[in-house]
XYZ file of C-alpha atoms in Angstrom:
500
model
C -176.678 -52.602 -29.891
C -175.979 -49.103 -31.351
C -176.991 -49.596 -35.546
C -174.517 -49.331 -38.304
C -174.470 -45.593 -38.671
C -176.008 -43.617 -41.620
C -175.157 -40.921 -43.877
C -178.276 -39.760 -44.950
C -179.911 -38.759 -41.843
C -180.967 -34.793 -41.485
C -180.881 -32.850 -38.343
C -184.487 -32.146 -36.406
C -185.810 -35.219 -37.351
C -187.222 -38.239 -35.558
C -184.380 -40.374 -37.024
C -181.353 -38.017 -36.589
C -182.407 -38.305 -32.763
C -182.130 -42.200 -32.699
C -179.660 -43.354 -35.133
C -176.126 -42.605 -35.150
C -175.185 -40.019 -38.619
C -171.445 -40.280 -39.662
C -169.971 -39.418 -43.180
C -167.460 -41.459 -44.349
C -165.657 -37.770 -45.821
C -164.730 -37.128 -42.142
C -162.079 -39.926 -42.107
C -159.175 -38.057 -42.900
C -155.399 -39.439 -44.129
C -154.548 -38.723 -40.346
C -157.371 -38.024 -38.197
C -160.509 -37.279 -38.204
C -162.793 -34.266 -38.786
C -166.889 -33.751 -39.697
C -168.989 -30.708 -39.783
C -171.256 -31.238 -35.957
C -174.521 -31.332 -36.788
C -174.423 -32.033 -40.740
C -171.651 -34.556 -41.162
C -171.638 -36.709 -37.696
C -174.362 -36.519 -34.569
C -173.608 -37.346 -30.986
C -174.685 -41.058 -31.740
C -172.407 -40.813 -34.715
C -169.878 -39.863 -32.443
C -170.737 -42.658 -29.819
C -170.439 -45.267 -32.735
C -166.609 -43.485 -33.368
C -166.108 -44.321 -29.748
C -167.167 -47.812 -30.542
C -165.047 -48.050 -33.316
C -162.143 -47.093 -32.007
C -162.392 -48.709 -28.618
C -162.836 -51.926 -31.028
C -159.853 -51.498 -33.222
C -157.299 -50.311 -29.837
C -158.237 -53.268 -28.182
C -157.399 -55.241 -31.736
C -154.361 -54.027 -31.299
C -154.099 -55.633 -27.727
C -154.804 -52.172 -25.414
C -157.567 -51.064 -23.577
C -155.670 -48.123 -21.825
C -156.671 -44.289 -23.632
C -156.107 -40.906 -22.547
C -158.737 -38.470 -24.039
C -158.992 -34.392 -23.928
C -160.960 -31.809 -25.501
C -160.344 -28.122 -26.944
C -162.373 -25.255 -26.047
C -165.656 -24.870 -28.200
C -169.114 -24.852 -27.451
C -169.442 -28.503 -28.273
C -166.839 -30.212 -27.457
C -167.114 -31.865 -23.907
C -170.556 -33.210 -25.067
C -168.496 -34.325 -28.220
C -165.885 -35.857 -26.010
C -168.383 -37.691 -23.655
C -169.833 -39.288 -26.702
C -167.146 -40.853 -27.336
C -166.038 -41.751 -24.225
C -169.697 -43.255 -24.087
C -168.574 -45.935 -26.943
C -164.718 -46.432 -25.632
C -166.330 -47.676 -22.057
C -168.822 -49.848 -24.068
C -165.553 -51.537 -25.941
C -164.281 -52.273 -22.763
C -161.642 -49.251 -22.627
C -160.103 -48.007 -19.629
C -160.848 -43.938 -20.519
C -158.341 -41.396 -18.365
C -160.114 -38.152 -19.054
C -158.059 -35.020 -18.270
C -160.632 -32.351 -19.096
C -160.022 -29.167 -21.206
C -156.717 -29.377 -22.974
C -154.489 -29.346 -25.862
C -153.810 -31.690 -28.221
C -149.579 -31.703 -26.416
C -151.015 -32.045 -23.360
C -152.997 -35.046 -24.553
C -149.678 -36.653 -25.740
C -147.822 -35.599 -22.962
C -150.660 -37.415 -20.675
C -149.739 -40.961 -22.419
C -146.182 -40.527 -21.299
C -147.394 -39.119 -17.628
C -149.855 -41.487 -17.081
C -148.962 -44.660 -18.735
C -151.699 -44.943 -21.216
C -150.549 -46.348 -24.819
C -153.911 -44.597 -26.482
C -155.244 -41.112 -26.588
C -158.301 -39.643 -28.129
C -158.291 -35.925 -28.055
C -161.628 -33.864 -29.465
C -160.128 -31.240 -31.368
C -160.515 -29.102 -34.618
C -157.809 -27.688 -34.564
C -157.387 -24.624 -36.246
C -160.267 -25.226 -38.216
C -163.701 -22.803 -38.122
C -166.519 -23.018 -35.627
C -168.631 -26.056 -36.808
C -166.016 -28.194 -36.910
C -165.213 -30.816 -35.123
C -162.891 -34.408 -34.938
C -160.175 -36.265 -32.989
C -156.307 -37.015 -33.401
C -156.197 -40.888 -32.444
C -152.922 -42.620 -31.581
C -152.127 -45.818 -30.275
C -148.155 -45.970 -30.134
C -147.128 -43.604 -28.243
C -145.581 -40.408 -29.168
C -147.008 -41.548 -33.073
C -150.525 -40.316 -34.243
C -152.952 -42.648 -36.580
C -151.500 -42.142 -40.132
C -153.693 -44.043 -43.491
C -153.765 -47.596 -42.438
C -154.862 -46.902 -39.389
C -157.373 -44.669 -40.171
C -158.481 -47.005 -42.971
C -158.930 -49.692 -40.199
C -161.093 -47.924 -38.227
C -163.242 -46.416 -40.656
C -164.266 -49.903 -42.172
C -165.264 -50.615 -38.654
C -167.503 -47.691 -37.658
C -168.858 -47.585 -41.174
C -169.749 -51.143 -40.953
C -170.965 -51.427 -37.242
C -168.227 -53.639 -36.811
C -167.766 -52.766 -33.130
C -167.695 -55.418 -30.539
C -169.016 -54.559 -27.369
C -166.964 -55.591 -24.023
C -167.211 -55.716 -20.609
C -165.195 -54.163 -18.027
C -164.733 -50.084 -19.330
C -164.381 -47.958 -16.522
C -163.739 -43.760 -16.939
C -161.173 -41.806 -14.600
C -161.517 -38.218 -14.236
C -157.616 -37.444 -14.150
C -156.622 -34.499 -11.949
C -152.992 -32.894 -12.271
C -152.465 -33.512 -15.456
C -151.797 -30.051 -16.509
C -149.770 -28.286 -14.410
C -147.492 -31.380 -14.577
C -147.724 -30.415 -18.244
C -147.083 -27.243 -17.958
C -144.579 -27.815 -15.556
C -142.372 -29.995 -18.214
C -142.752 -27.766 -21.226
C -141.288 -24.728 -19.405
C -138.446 -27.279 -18.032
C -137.454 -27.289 -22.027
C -135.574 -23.844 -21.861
C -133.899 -21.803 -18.804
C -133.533 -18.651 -20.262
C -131.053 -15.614 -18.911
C -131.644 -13.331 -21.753
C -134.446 -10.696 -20.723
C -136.910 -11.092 -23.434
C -140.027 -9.606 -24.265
C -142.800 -11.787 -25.463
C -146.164 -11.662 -27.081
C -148.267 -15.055 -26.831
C -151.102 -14.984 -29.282
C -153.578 -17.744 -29.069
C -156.255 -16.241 -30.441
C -158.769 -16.861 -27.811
C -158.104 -20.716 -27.804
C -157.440 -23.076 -25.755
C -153.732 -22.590 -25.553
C -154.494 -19.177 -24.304
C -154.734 -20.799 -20.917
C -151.434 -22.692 -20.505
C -148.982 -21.374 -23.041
C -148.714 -17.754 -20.463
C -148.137 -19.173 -17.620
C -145.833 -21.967 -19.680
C -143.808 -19.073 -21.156
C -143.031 -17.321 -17.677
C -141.297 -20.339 -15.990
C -139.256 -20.576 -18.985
C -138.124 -17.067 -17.784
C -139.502 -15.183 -20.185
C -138.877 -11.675 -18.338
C -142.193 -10.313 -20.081
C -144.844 -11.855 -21.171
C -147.995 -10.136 -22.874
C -150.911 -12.087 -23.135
C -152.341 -11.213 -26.853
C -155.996 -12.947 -27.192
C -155.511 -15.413 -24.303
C -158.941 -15.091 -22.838
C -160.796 -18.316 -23.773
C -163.729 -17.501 -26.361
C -165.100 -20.318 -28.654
C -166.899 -17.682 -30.010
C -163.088 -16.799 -32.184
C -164.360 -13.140 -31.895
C -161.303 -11.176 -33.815
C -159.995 -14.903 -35.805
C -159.629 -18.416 -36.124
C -156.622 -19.479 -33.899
C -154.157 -20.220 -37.275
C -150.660 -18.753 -37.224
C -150.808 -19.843 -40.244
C -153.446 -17.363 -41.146
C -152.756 -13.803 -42.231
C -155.261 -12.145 -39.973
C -153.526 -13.675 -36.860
C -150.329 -12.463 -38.664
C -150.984 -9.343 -38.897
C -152.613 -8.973 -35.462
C -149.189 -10.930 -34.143
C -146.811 -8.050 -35.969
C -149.369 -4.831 -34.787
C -148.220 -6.206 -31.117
C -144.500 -6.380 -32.109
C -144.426 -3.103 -32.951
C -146.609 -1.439 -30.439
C -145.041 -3.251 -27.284
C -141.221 -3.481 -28.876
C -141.290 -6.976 -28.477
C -138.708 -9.454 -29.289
C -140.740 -11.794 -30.902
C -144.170 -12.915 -30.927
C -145.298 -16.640 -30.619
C -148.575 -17.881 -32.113
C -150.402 -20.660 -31.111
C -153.015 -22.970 -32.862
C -156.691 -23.781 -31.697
C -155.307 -26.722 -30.231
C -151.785 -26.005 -28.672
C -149.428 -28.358 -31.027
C -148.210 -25.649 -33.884
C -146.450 -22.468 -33.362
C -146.166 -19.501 -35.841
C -143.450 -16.392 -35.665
C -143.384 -12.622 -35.816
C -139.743 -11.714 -35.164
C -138.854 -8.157 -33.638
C -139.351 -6.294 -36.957
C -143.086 -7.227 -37.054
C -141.989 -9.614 -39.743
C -143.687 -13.079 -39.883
C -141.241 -16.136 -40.165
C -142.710 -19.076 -41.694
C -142.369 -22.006 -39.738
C -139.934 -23.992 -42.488
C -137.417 -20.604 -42.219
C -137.782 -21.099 -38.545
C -137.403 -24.822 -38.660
C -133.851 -24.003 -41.204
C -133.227 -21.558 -38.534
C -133.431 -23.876 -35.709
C -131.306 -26.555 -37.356
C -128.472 -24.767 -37.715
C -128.905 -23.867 -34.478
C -129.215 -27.117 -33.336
C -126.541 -28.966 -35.668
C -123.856 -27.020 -34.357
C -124.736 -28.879 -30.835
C -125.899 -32.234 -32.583
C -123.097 -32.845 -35.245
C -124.072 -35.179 -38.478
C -127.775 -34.848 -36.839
C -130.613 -35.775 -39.529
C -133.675 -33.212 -39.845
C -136.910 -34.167 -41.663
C -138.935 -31.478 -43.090
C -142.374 -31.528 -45.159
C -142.851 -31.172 -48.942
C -144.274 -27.698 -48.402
C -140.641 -26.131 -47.328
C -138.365 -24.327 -48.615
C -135.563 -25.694 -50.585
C -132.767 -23.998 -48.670
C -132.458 -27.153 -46.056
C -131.228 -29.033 -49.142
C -128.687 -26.390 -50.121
C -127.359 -24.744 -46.929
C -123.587 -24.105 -46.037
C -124.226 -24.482 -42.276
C -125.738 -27.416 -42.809
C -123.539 -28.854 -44.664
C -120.707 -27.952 -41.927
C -122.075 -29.098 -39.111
C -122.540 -32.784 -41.380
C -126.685 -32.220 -41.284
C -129.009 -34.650 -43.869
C -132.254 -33.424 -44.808
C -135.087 -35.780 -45.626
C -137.910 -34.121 -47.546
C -141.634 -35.618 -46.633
C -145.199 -35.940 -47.236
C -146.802 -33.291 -45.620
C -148.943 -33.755 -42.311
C -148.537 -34.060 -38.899
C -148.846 -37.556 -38.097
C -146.600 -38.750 -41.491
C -143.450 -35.671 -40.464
C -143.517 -37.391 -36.199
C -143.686 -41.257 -37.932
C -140.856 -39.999 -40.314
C -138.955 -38.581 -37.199
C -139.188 -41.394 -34.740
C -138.423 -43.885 -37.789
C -135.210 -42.366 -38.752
C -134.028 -41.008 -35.013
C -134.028 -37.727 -36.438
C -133.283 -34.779 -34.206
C -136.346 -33.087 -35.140
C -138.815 -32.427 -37.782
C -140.106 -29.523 -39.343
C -143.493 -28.556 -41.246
C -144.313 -25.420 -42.912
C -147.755 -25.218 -41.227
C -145.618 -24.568 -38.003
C -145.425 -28.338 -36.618
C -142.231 -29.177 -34.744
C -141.318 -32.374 -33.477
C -138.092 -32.817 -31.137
C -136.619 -36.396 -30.503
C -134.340 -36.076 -27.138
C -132.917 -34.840 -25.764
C -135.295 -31.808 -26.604
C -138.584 -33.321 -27.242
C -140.522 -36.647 -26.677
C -141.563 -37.094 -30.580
C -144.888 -35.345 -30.662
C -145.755 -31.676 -31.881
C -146.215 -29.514 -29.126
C -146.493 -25.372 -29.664
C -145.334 -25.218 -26.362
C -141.320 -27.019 -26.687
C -141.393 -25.353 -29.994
C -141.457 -22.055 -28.276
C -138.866 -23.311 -26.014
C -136.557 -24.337 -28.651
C -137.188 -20.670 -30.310
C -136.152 -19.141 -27.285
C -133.497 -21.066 -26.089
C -132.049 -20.295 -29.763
C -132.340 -16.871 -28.754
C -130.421 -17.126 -25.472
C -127.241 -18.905 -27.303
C -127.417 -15.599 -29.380
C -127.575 -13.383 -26.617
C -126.040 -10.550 -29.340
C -128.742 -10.948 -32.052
C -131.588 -9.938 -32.675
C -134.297 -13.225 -34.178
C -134.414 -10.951 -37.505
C -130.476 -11.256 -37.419
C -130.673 -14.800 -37.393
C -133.494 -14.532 -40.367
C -131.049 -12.268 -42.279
C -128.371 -14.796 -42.198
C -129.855 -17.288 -44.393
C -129.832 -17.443 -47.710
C -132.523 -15.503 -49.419
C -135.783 -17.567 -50.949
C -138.980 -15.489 -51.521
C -141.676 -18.099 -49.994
C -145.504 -17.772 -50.463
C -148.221 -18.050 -48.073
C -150.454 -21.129 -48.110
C -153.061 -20.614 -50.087
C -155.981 -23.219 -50.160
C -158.394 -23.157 -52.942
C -161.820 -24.935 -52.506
C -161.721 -28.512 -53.625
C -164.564 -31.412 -52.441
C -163.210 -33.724 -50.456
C -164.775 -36.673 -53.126
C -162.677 -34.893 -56.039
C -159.818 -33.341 -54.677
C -157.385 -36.369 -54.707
C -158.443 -37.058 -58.369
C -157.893 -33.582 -59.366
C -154.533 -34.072 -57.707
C -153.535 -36.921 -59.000
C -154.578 -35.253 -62.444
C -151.785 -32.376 -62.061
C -149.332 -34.807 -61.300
C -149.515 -36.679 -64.692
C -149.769 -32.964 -65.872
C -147.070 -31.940 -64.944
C -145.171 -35.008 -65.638
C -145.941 -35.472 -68.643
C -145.144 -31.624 -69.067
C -141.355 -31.950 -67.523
C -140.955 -34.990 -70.061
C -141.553 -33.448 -72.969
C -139.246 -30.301 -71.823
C -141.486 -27.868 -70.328
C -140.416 -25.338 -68.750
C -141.796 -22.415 -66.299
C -141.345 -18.935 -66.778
C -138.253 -20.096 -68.664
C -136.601 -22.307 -66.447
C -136.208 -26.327 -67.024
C -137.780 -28.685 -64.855
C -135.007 -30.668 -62.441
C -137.235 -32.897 -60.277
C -140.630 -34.100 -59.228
C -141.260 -35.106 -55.809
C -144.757 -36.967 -56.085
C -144.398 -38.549 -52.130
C -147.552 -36.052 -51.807
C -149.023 -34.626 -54.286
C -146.451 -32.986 -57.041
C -143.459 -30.635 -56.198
C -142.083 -29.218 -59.512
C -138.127 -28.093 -58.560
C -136.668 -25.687 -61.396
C -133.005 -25.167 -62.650
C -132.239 -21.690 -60.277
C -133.893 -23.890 -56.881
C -137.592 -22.462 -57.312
C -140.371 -24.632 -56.986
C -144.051 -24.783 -56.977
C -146.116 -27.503 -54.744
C -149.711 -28.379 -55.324
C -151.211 -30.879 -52.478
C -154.489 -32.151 -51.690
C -154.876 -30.828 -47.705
C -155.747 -33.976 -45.239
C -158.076 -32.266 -43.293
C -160.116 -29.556 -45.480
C -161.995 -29.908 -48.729
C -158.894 -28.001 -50.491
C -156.385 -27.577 -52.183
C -152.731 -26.777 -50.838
C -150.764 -24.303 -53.425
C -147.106 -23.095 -52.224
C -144.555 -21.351 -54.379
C -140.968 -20.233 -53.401
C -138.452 -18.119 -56.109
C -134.909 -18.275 -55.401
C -134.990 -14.940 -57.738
C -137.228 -12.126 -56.125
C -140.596 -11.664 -54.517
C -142.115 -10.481 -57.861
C -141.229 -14.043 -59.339
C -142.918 -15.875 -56.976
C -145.932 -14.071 -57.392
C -145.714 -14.375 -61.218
C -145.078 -18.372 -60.290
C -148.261 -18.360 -58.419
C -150.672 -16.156 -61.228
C -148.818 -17.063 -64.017
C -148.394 -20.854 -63.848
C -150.050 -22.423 -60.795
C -153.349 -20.289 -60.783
C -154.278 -21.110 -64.519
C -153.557 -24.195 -64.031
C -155.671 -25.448 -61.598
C -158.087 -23.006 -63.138
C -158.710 -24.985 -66.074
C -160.508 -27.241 -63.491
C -163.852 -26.674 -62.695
C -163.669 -28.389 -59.880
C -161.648 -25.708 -58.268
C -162.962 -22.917 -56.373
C -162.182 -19.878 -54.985
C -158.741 -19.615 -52.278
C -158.751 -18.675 -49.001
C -155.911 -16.447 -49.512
C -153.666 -15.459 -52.523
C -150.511 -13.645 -52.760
């Protein structure tokens, strides 16, 4: 029997090579992610297999799709784990080199309730983890991953006979094959797909074109775990950048951006302007609204405060539920309220049907882009950004936070703040109207700004966003002026990854 894992073991040593090293930081709110090598060893990652083989067949299945991105480690990752699932008695479907869509998209396909998929994401080389689920299209959210943790930490595992592993052939053309069935375009468009040398860069092409995209250029699609120009993060203002250089050179109509792992999307529209995701989301419902009267959207505490204000919206008989940011909480929040879809700011898109099967997928977010597109065939996607109303939105900018102190230092700005807005506070002159606390604190002002301050799920950071109703200038004096020396006053606080 494997031992109770450790968290003091240290690589190149006799121990690290016999006992299984896991650190209880890399059980996230919603999946789960360790530093390889440092944080969790391939008998560490056995014991995870263990563990979760354990606690799926608690829940009365035995039936689990797994996957894995493209990095150095990560088949020898996934065949770790796949190592304890078969020792818990698991029926194991593996379907090779993936993305995390295709992973989802394999439950539905292949009638597995599970999946596993090795992935970190977006995140540097290093990393590593895995996005769980066990109800099919919903990901592991807190209780879950509480669950499990208390039984790999504890060696709680219990050992069954019967696992068997299937090597699953097919899987991802049929994949590919049903995200490009998600839009039928007539409108010749022009295309850049930017993955950044990840692993989307060797579906989402091909994906694109039988959506009939007329022209497609392929913008860092080689595979390369090495990341040689950037992480894969569309979120990230290197990609950005990189994204809008291609608009411009190639007079594109948009360009698409796809995540390390295939399940978010980020926008460059045909200016060489980046659209957040949450202006593409407000975009997309009132697109979608006009077909899907009194439909209900559910966006993430990180957006922008126009869904809660728009005229279109508003017309077409739309609700907007704001939520706690994070993958797996926006698809729960989506599939438990039958919303038509749900958007996050990191660029996260879940569809219900008729467009979407409840999971995020980069892929039927591009689809539902597009498709927007064709019902517009006279404007351009920066026409469609022009017509909302205007909201000057910050990047995301993550300062350095441990992962032992960054929920208390949360928590800390929240009675901060509160206690600030009851004692009539107010921000660069402006009263406070409304705290949302569902995660971490969202301070709403009189004239619609806000400021957000998170802990992130998956990184030992912080999560700052700031939008200004007002001008661009204002929401970079709401970010130096208020949130910076804020947090400042915190030692434990470090330096940001990016800052407006």
């Amino acid at each position: 029997m494997l031992p109770a894992p450790r968290a003091d073991l240290v690589p190149n040593t006799f121990d690290y090579e016999m006992q299984p090293l896991v650190k209880a930081t890399g059980f996230r709110e919603y999946d789960a992610r360790w530093l390889f090598g440092p944080e969790i060893n391939l008998l560490g990652v056995q014991a995870l297999g263990l563990g979760l083989g354990t606690y799926i067949q608690e829940l009365g299945q035995k039936r689990i799709v797994v996957g894995h991105d493209f990095r150095a480690y990560s088949l020898s990752i996934k065949q770790a784990l796949t190592i304890g699932l078969v020792a818990a008695g698991c029926e194991v479907l593996d379907i090779g080199l993936s993305v995390s869509p295709m992973a989802y998209f394999a439950q539905f396909d292949l009638d597995a309730p599970c999946v596993a998929m090795v992935t970190a994401s977006h995140n540097e080389n290093g990393w590593t983890g895995v996005k769980m689920g066990a109800q099919k299209p919903l990901t592991f959210g807190p209780d879950e991953m509480g669950r499990l943790k208390e039984i790999v930490l504890k060696g709680e595992w219990v050992q069954r006979p019967g696992g068997s592993v299937e090597h699953v052939p097919g899987v991802a053309e049929r994949y590919i094959a049903d995200a490009a069935s998600r839009a039928n375009l007539t409108r010749p468009l022009k295309v850049i797909a930017a993955c950044g040398n990840g692993t989307a860069g060797a579906f989402a092409p091909e994906a694109l074109r039988r959506m009939g995209v007329a022209t497609v250029i392929e913008m860092d699609c080689d595979l390369d775990f090495t990341f040689p120009k950037y992480n894969p993060n569309p979120e990230d203002s290197v990609m950005l950048h990189a994204m809008a250089d291609a608009v411009r050179k190639y007079g594109a109509d948009v360009a698409l951006g796809f995540d390390g792992d295939g399940d978010r999307c980020g926008v460059v529209d045909d200016e060489g302007e980046e659209i957040f995701a949450d202006k593409i989301g407000l975009m997309l419902a009132r697109d979608l609204s006009a077909l899907h009267k009194d439909a209900t959207f559910i966006v993430d505490v990180k957006s922008t405060g126009l869904f809660a204000t728009d005229e279109v919206l508003k017309a077409n008989g739309a609700k907007t539920v704001y939520w706690k940011t994070g993958h797996s909480y926006i698809k729960r929040k989506t599939a438990e309220l039958g919303a038509l879809a749900g958007f996050e700011k990191s660029g996260h898109f879940f569809f219900n049907p008729p467009i979407g099967r409840g999971y995020d997928d980069g892929l039927v977010a591009a689809a539902a882009i597009l498709s927007m597109l064709d019902r517009n065939p006279g404007k351009k996607l920066s026409d469609l950004k022009k017509a909302l109303p205007v909201a000057y939105t910050s990047l995301t900018m993550s300062p350095h936070c441990a992962d032992e102190e960054k929920y208390g230092v949360v928590d800390d700005v929240v009675r901060e703040y509160t206690d600030f807005a009851n004692a009539g506070g107010t921000i660069l002159g402006r009263k406070i109207t409304d705290l949302v606390t569902v995660n971490g604190v969202r301070v709403a002002l009189e004239d619609g700004s806000w400021v957000l301050v998170r802990a992130s799920s998956n990184k030992p950071e912080l999560v700052v966003v700031v939008e200004s109703t007002q001008s661009d200038d204002d929401m970079r004096r709401l970010f130096r002026e208020e949130v910076k020396p804020r947090l400042a006053k915190r030692s434990q606080v470090g330096a940001y990854n990016q800052e407006i």
